[in-house]
Amino acid sequence: MKKKAQIAQMVQKTSEMRKEEDQLKHSLEVAKKEKLELEERHGRQTNQVLNMMKRVRSLEQQVQDVQEQHVKNTQAEESEMEEKLNELQHVIDVANSTISRLKGDESALSDRVSKRVNEMSKLIEEVHSYVKKDKDIRSQILELRQNSSNKVMAFGGDRVTQLLKVIERYHQRFQRPPIGPIGVHVSLVGGDKWALALENAIGRLLNAFIVTSHKDSLLLRSCAAQAEYGNLQIIIYDFSRPRLAIPSHMLPQTSHPTTLSVVKSDDDTVLNVLVDMGNAERQVLVEDYDSGKAVAFDRRVSNLKEVFTLEGYRM
């Protein structure tokens, strides 16, 4: 029932993420439309500037013609020409003022277009990120459905089942029976709340086997070959070593839980391997990104190795 609830929760989360993806796509379309409108407006104002410059050149030519004619005109005509020159100068001043204003508008438009382009790039990155998250969640749902019926199958599938049968045939040749897969010997404290976080924190160790000597590791490797289990992770560890006692001052100084604090096992060797090989006591688990950011970056937490969110993401 817990697995079904987890699946339902993850399916619901997938639906929510799809809705958010659709909203982001809609925002992207709106941004693209606004960009086109800004570009069209920029084009119109550019044409206006060009027309104004042509008008200025025409007026300057008129001024030049008037000045040449001025030399030839009489005193009476000179007064009339002077008035026309003043009028033309006023037109030129207005044109120059308009050109300056349009240049300022062009600069502002360019800044807005650049800002919109950056916003669209960020939206595209967010869409890609959510698509990837959706794909990952679907993969996890499928994996949970396939493995929920058999805990051993969840850590290695058919290969580990065959390997355990081979180990059983050769068990008298081992100095100490191998322990594994590690995941079979580990359970969560207080339910599956931190399941995704732990999968990313110590998941690489959950399929591994533990042996007590190099000789046993060679024998286990031979058993894996017979079971066609390639690349089996084998950890050599002293089975007689008692459970590690970790002083509080060597743990992360935070109120958040650690990987070690949310798992339990009846086998001290398993817990010791999680500490010595996985740094489980130094991996801090947080509810969300903001909490993780505070622990990983804003505060200087001593003895901290890694930070993982509830959704399984490593900070």
PDB file of N, CA and C in Angstrom, residues 117-183:
ATOM      1  N   VAL A 117      14.434  38.435 -24.752  1.00  0.00           N
ATOM      2  CA  VAL A 117      15.168  37.283 -25.274  1.00  0.00           C
ATOM      3  C   VAL A 117      15.754  36.461 -24.123  1.00  0.00           C
ATOM      4  N   ASN A 118      16.331  37.165 -23.126  1.00  0.00           N
ATOM      5  CA  ASN A 118      16.882  36.466 -21.962  1.00  0.00           C
ATOM      6  C   ASN A 118      15.793  35.736 -21.186  1.00  0.00           C
ATOM      7  N   GLU A 119      14.620  36.390 -21.047  1.00  0.00           N
ATOM      8  CA  GLU A 119      13.516  35.743 -20.339  1.00  0.00           C
ATOM      9  C   GLU A 119      13.054  34.490 -21.071  1.00  0.00           C
ATOM     10  N   MET A 120      12.986  34.572 -22.424  1.00  0.00           N
ATOM     11  CA  MET A 120      12.569  33.404 -23.199  1.00  0.00           C
ATOM     12  C   MET A 120      13.583  32.273 -23.072  1.00  0.00           C
ATOM     13  N   SER A 121      14.871  32.617 -23.029  1.00  0.00           N
ATOM     14  CA  SER A 121      15.901  31.583 -22.871  1.00  0.00           C
ATOM     15  C   SER A 121      15.733  30.868 -21.541  1.00  0.00           C
ATOM     16  N   LYS A 122      15.443  31.648 -20.482  1.00  0.00           N
ATOM     17  CA  LYS A 122      15.241  31.036 -19.169  1.00  0.00           C
ATOM     18  C   LYS A 122      13.999  30.153 -19.164  1.00  0.00           C
ATOM     19  N   LEU A 123      12.930  30.615 -19.850  1.00  0.00           N
ATOM     20  CA  LEU A 123      11.712  29.811 -19.927  1.00  0.00           C
ATOM     21  C   LEU A 123      11.963  28.489 -20.635  1.00  0.00           C
ATOM     22  N   ILE A 124      12.747  28.564 -21.709  1.00  0.00           N
ATOM     23  CA  ILE A 124      13.066  27.348 -22.463  1.00  0.00           C
ATOM     24  C   ILE A 124      13.854  26.380 -21.582  1.00  0.00           C
ATOM     25  N   GLU A 125      14.819  26.902 -20.815  1.00  0.00           N
ATOM     26  CA  GLU A 125      15.602  26.053 -19.912  1.00  0.00           C
ATOM     27  C   GLU A 125      14.702  25.406 -18.858  1.00  0.00           C
ATOM     28  N   GLU A 126      13.732  26.188 -18.333  1.00  0.00           N
ATOM     29  CA  GLU A 126      12.817  25.635 -17.330  1.00  0.00           C
ATOM     30  C   GLU A 126      11.954  24.530 -17.928  1.00  0.00           C
ATOM     31  N   VAL A 127      11.475  24.759 -19.167  1.00  0.00           N
ATOM     32  CA  VAL A 127      10.662  23.735 -19.831  1.00  0.00           C
ATOM     33  C   VAL A 127      11.458  22.451 -20.000  1.00  0.00           C
ATOM     34  N   HIS A 128      12.718  22.576 -20.465  1.00  0.00           N
ATOM     35  CA  HIS A 128      13.571  21.402 -20.642  1.00  0.00           C
ATOM     36  C   HIS A 128      13.811  20.691 -19.306  1.00  0.00           C
ATOM     37  N   SER A 129      13.989  21.497 -18.239  1.00  0.00           N
ATOM     38  CA  SER A 129      14.225  20.914 -16.920  1.00  0.00           C
ATOM     39  C   SER A 129      13.011  20.114 -16.452  1.00  0.00           C
ATOM     40  N   TYR A 130      11.814  20.684 -16.658  1.00  0.00           N
ATOM     41  CA  TYR A 130      10.613  19.978 -16.227  1.00  0.00           C
ATOM     42  C   TYR A 130      10.339  18.749 -17.077  1.00  0.00           C
ATOM     43  N   VAL A 131      10.681  18.813 -18.355  1.00  0.00           N
ATOM     44  CA  VAL A 131      10.535  17.629 -19.209  1.00  0.00           C
ATOM     45  C   VAL A 131      11.427  16.503 -18.694  1.00  0.00           C
ATOM     46  N   LYS A 132      12.664  16.856 -18.308  1.00  0.00           N
ATOM     47  CA  LYS A 132      13.591  15.849 -17.782  1.00  0.00           C
ATOM     48  C   LYS A 132      13.071  15.273 -16.468  1.00  0.00           C
ATOM     49  N   LYS A 133      12.561  16.163 -15.581  1.00  0.00           N
ATOM     50  CA  LYS A 133      12.021  15.690 -14.308  1.00  0.00           C
ATOM     51  C   LYS A 133      10.842  14.742 -14.545  1.00  0.00           C
ATOM     52  N   ASP A 134       9.984  15.110 -15.501  1.00  0.00           N
ATOM     53  CA  ASP A 134       8.836  14.269 -15.814  1.00  0.00           C
ATOM     54  C   ASP A 134       9.289  12.889 -16.289  1.00  0.00           C
ATOM     55  N   LYS A 135      10.307  12.873 -17.135  1.00  0.00           N
ATOM     56  CA  LYS A 135      10.835  11.605 -17.644  1.00  0.00           C
ATOM     57  C   LYS A 135      11.420  10.763 -16.513  1.00  0.00           C
ATOM     58  N   ASP A 136      12.164  11.435 -15.599  1.00  0.00           N
ATOM     59  CA  ASP A 136      12.768  10.712 -14.478  1.00  0.00           C
ATOM     60  C   ASP A 136      11.695  10.117 -13.563  1.00  0.00           C
ATOM     61  N   ILE A 137      10.658  10.902 -13.292  1.00  0.00           N
ATOM     62  CA  ILE A 137       9.598  10.425 -12.400  1.00  0.00           C
ATOM     63  C   ILE A 137       8.863   9.245 -13.025  1.00  0.00           C
ATOM     64  N   ARG A 138       8.603   9.328 -14.336  1.00  0.00           N
ATOM     65  CA  ARG A 138       7.937   8.209 -15.013  1.00  0.00           C
ATOM     66  C   ARG A 138       8.795   6.946 -14.927  1.00  0.00           C
ATOM     67  N   SER A 139      10.095   7.128 -15.077  1.00  0.00           N
ATOM     68  CA  SER A 139      11.004   5.984 -14.986  1.00  0.00           C
ATOM     69  C   SER A 139      10.977   5.382 -13.584  1.00  0.00           C
ATOM     70  N   GLN A 140      10.942   6.250 -12.564  1.00  0.00           N
ATOM     71  CA  GLN A 140      10.896   5.770 -11.183  1.00  0.00           C
ATOM     72  C   GLN A 140       9.583   5.049 -10.896  1.00  0.00           C
ATOM     73  N   ILE A 141       8.472   5.574 -11.438  1.00  0.00           N
ATOM     74  CA  ILE A 141       7.175   4.918 -11.240  1.00  0.00           C
ATOM     75  C   ILE A 141       7.190   3.526 -11.848  1.00  0.00           C
ATOM     76  N   LEU A 142       7.716   3.425 -13.069  1.00  0.00           N
ATOM     77  CA  LEU A 142       7.786   2.125 -13.736  1.00  0.00           C
ATOM     78  C   LEU A 142       8.649   1.149 -12.946  1.00  0.00           C
ATOM     79  N   GLU A 143       9.782   1.652 -12.431  1.00  0.00           N
ATOM     80  CA  GLU A 143      10.685   0.797 -11.662  1.00  0.00           C
ATOM     81  C   GLU A 143      10.026   0.324 -10.370  1.00  0.00           C
ATOM     82  N   LEU A 144       9.296   1.245  -9.706  1.00  0.00           N
ATOM     83  CA  LEU A 144       8.607   0.866  -8.475  1.00  0.00           C
ATOM     84  C   LEU A 144       7.551  -0.194  -8.742  1.00  0.00           C
ATOM     85  N   ARG A 145       6.821  -0.051  -9.861  1.00  0.00           N
ATOM     86  CA  ARG A 145       5.792  -1.034 -10.197  1.00  0.00           C
ATOM     87  C   ARG A 145       6.398  -2.408 -10.480  1.00  0.00           C
ATOM     88  N   GLN A 146       7.556  -2.394 -11.133  1.00  0.00           N
ATOM     89  CA  GLN A 146       8.190  -3.659 -11.492  1.00  0.00           C
ATOM     90  C   GLN A 146       8.801  -4.376 -10.291  1.00  0.00           C
ATOM     91  N   ASN A 147       9.268  -3.578  -9.302  1.00  0.00           N
ATOM     92  CA  ASN A 147      10.015  -4.178  -8.193  1.00  0.00           C
ATOM     93  C   ASN A 147       9.249  -4.271  -6.877  1.00  0.00           C
ATOM     94  N   SER A 148       8.015  -3.739  -6.841  1.00  0.00           N
ATOM     95  CA  SER A 148       7.301  -3.669  -5.565  1.00  0.00           C
ATOM     96  C   SER A 148       6.953  -5.037  -4.994  1.00  0.00           C
ATOM     97  N   SER A 149       6.887  -6.083  -5.832  1.00  0.00           N
ATOM     98  CA  SER A 149       6.456  -7.394  -5.357  1.00  0.00           C
ATOM     99  C   SER A 149       7.569  -8.191  -4.696  1.00  0.00           C
ATOM    100  N   ASN A 150       8.802  -7.816  -4.877  1.00  0.00           N
ATOM    101  CA  ASN A 150       9.905  -8.611  -4.349  1.00  0.00           C
ATOM    102  C   ASN A 150      11.056  -7.698  -3.969  1.00  0.00           C
ATOM    103  N   LYS A 151      11.389  -7.605  -2.679  1.00  0.00           N
ATOM    104  CA  LYS A 151      12.431  -6.688  -2.232  1.00  0.00           C
ATOM    105  C   LYS A 151      13.792  -7.051  -2.799  1.00  0.00           C
ATOM    106  N   VAL A 152      14.066  -8.351  -2.926  1.00  0.00           N
ATOM    107  CA  VAL A 152      15.342  -8.771  -3.508  1.00  0.00           C
ATOM    108  C   VAL A 152      15.423  -8.336  -4.960  1.00  0.00           C
ATOM    109  N   MET A 153      14.313  -8.507  -5.707  1.00  0.00           N
ATOM    110  CA  MET A 153      14.284  -8.119  -7.115  1.00  0.00           C
ATOM    111  C   MET A 153      14.546  -6.627  -7.285  1.00  0.00           C
ATOM    112  N   ALA A 154      14.213  -5.838  -6.250  1.00  0.00           N
ATOM    113  CA  ALA A 154      14.410  -4.386  -6.341  1.00  0.00           C
ATOM    114  C   ALA A 154      15.875  -4.008  -6.340  1.00  0.00           C
ATOM    115  N   PHE A 155      16.753  -4.924  -5.944  1.00  0.00           N
ATOM    116  CA  PHE A 155      18.184  -4.628  -5.872  1.00  0.00           C
ATOM    117  C   PHE A 155      18.956  -5.634  -6.725  1.00  0.00           C
ATOM    118  N   GLY A 156      18.831  -5.508  -8.029  1.00  0.00           N
ATOM    119  CA  GLY A 156      19.592  -6.349  -8.945  1.00  0.00           C
ATOM    120  C   GLY A 156      18.753  -7.182  -9.875  1.00  0.00           C
ATOM    121  N   GLY A 157      17.419  -7.286  -9.613  1.00  0.00           N
ATOM    122  CA  GLY A 157      16.539  -8.002 -10.508  1.00  0.00           C
ATOM    123  C   GLY A 157      16.811  -9.500 -10.549  1.00  0.00           C
ATOM    124  N   ASP A 158      16.574 -10.094 -11.714  1.00  0.00           N
ATOM    125  CA  ASP A 158      16.748 -11.552 -11.871  1.00  0.00           C
ATOM    126  C   ASP A 158      18.183 -11.986 -11.591  1.00  0.00           C
ATOM    127  N   ARG A 159      19.130 -11.130 -11.911  1.00  0.00           N
ATOM    128  CA  ARG A 159      20.537 -11.514 -11.728  1.00  0.00           C
ATOM    129  C   ARG A 159      20.863 -11.815 -10.265  1.00  0.00           C
ATOM    130  N   VAL A 160      20.357 -10.980  -9.363  1.00  0.00           N
ATOM    131  CA  VAL A 160      20.681 -11.193  -7.954  1.00  0.00           C
ATOM    132  C   VAL A 160      19.991 -12.447  -7.425  1.00  0.00           C
ATOM    133  N   THR A 161      18.803 -12.758  -7.959  1.00  0.00           N
ATOM    134  CA  THR A 161      18.126 -13.995  -7.555  1.00  0.00           C
ATOM    135  C   THR A 161      18.966 -15.211  -7.936  1.00  0.00           C
ATOM    136  N   GLN A 162      19.489 -15.193  -9.150  1.00  0.00           N
ATOM    137  CA  GLN A 162      20.349 -16.292  -9.597  1.00  0.00           C
ATOM    138  C   GLN A 162      21.643 -16.346  -8.787  1.00  0.00           C
ATOM    139  N   LEU A 163      22.191 -15.177  -8.471  1.00  0.00           N
ATOM    140  CA  LEU A 163      23.434 -15.124  -7.697  1.00  0.00           C
ATOM    141  C   LEU A 163      23.240 -15.720  -6.308  1.00  0.00           C
ATOM    142  N   LEU A 164      22.138 -15.397  -5.664  1.00  0.00           N
ATOM    143  CA  LEU A 164      21.884 -15.930  -4.322  1.00  0.00           C
ATOM    144  C   LEU A 164      21.761 -17.458  -4.345  1.00  0.00           C
ATOM    145  N   LYS A 165      21.204 -18.002  -5.440  1.00  0.00           N
ATOM    146  CA  LYS A 165      21.112 -19.460  -5.559  1.00  0.00           C
ATOM    147  C   LYS A 165      22.498 -20.085  -5.686  1.00  0.00           C
ATOM    148  N   VAL A 166      23.386 -19.422  -6.470  1.00  0.00           N
ATOM    149  CA  VAL A 166      24.751 -19.936  -6.623  1.00  0.00           C
ATOM    150  C   VAL A 166      25.501 -19.848  -5.294  1.00  0.00           C
ATOM    151  N   ILE A 167      25.345 -18.731  -4.582  1.00  0.00           N
ATOM    152  CA  ILE A 167      26.002 -18.563  -3.273  1.00  0.00           C
ATOM    153  C   ILE A 167      25.552 -19.658  -2.320  1.00  0.00           C
ATOM    154  N   GLU A 168      24.274 -20.008  -2.366  1.00  0.00           N
ATOM    155  CA  GLU A 168      23.747 -21.063  -1.497  1.00  0.00           C
ATOM    156  C   GLU A 168      24.437 -22.404  -1.776  1.00  0.00           C
ATOM    157  N   ARG A 169      24.743 -22.669  -3.047  1.00  0.00           N
ATOM    158  CA  ARG A 169      25.410 -23.927  -3.396  1.00  0.00           C
ATOM    159  C   ARG A 169      26.838 -23.968  -2.865  1.00  0.00           C
ATOM    160  N   TYR A 170      27.490 -22.796  -2.787  1.00  0.00           N
ATOM    161  CA  TYR A 170      28.899 -22.748  -2.385  1.00  0.00           C
ATOM    162  C   TYR A 170      29.073 -22.158  -0.978  1.00  0.00           C
ATOM    163  N   HIS A 171      28.008 -22.092  -0.184  1.00  0.00           N
ATOM    164  CA  HIS A 171      28.087 -21.360   1.081  1.00  0.00           C
ATOM    165  C   HIS A 171      29.121 -21.938   2.044  1.00  0.00           C
ATOM    166  N   GLN A 172      29.399 -23.265   1.973  1.00  0.00           N
ATOM    167  CA  GLN A 172      30.371 -23.862   2.893  1.00  0.00           C
ATOM    168  C   GLN A 172      31.802 -23.447   2.584  1.00  0.00           C
ATOM    169  N   ARG A 173      32.039 -22.928   1.386  1.00  0.00           N
ATOM    170  CA  ARG A 173      33.398 -22.531   1.003  1.00  0.00           C
ATOM    171  C   ARG A 173      33.730 -21.098   1.443  1.00  0.00           C
ATOM    172  N   PHE A 174      32.731 -20.339   1.841  1.00  0.00           N
ATOM    173  CA  PHE A 174      32.974 -18.969   2.312  1.00  0.00           C
ATOM    174  C   PHE A 174      33.411 -18.998   3.778  1.00  0.00           C
ATOM    175  N   GLN A 175      34.377 -18.108   4.107  1.00  0.00           N
ATOM    176  CA  GLN A 175      34.760 -17.959   5.510  1.00  0.00           C
ATOM    177  C   GLN A 175      33.578 -17.445   6.335  1.00  0.00           C
ATOM    178  N   ARG A 176      32.884 -16.470   5.801  1.00  0.00           N
ATOM    179  CA  ARG A 176      31.652 -15.944   6.383  1.00  0.00           C
ATOM    180  C   ARG A 176      30.656 -15.737   5.255  1.00  0.00           C
ATOM    181  N   PRO A 177      29.394 -16.062   5.422  1.00  0.00           N
ATOM    182  CA  PRO A 177      28.415 -15.865   4.347  1.00  0.00           C
ATOM    183  C   PRO A 177      28.383 -14.406   3.889  1.00  0.00           C
ATOM    184  N   PRO A 178      28.384 -14.147   2.587  1.00  0.00           N
ATOM    185  CA  PRO A 178      28.313 -12.761   2.098  1.00  0.00           C
ATOM    186  C   PRO A 178      27.015 -12.088   2.547  1.00  0.00           C
ATOM    187  N   ILE A 179      27.089 -10.798   2.716  1.00  0.00           N
ATOM    188  CA  ILE A 179      25.909  -9.996   3.060  1.00  0.00           C
ATOM    189  C   ILE A 179      25.512  -9.209   1.821  1.00  0.00           C
ATOM    190  N   GLY A 180      24.268  -9.382   1.373  1.00  0.00           N
ATOM    191  CA  GLY A 180      23.853  -8.619   0.212  1.00  0.00           C
ATOM    192  C   GLY A 180      22.603  -9.182  -0.431  1.00  0.00           C
ATOM    193  N   PRO A 181      22.018  -8.377  -1.345  1.00  0.00           N
ATOM    194  CA  PRO A 181      22.391  -6.976  -1.575  1.00  0.00           C
ATOM    195  C   PRO A 181      22.171  -6.132  -0.318  1.00  0.00           C
ATOM    196  N   ILE A 182      22.955  -5.096  -0.151  1.00  0.00           N
ATOM    197  CA  ILE A 182      22.868  -4.268   1.056  1.00  0.00           C
ATOM    198  C   ILE A 182      21.456  -3.732   1.237  1.00  0.00           C
ATOM    199  N   GLY A 183      20.806  -3.355   0.116  1.00  0.00           N
ATOM    200  CA  GLY A 183      19.466  -2.775   0.202  1.00  0.00           C
ATOM    201  C   GLY A 183      18.447  -3.681   0.864  1.00  0.00           C
TER     202      GLY A 183
END
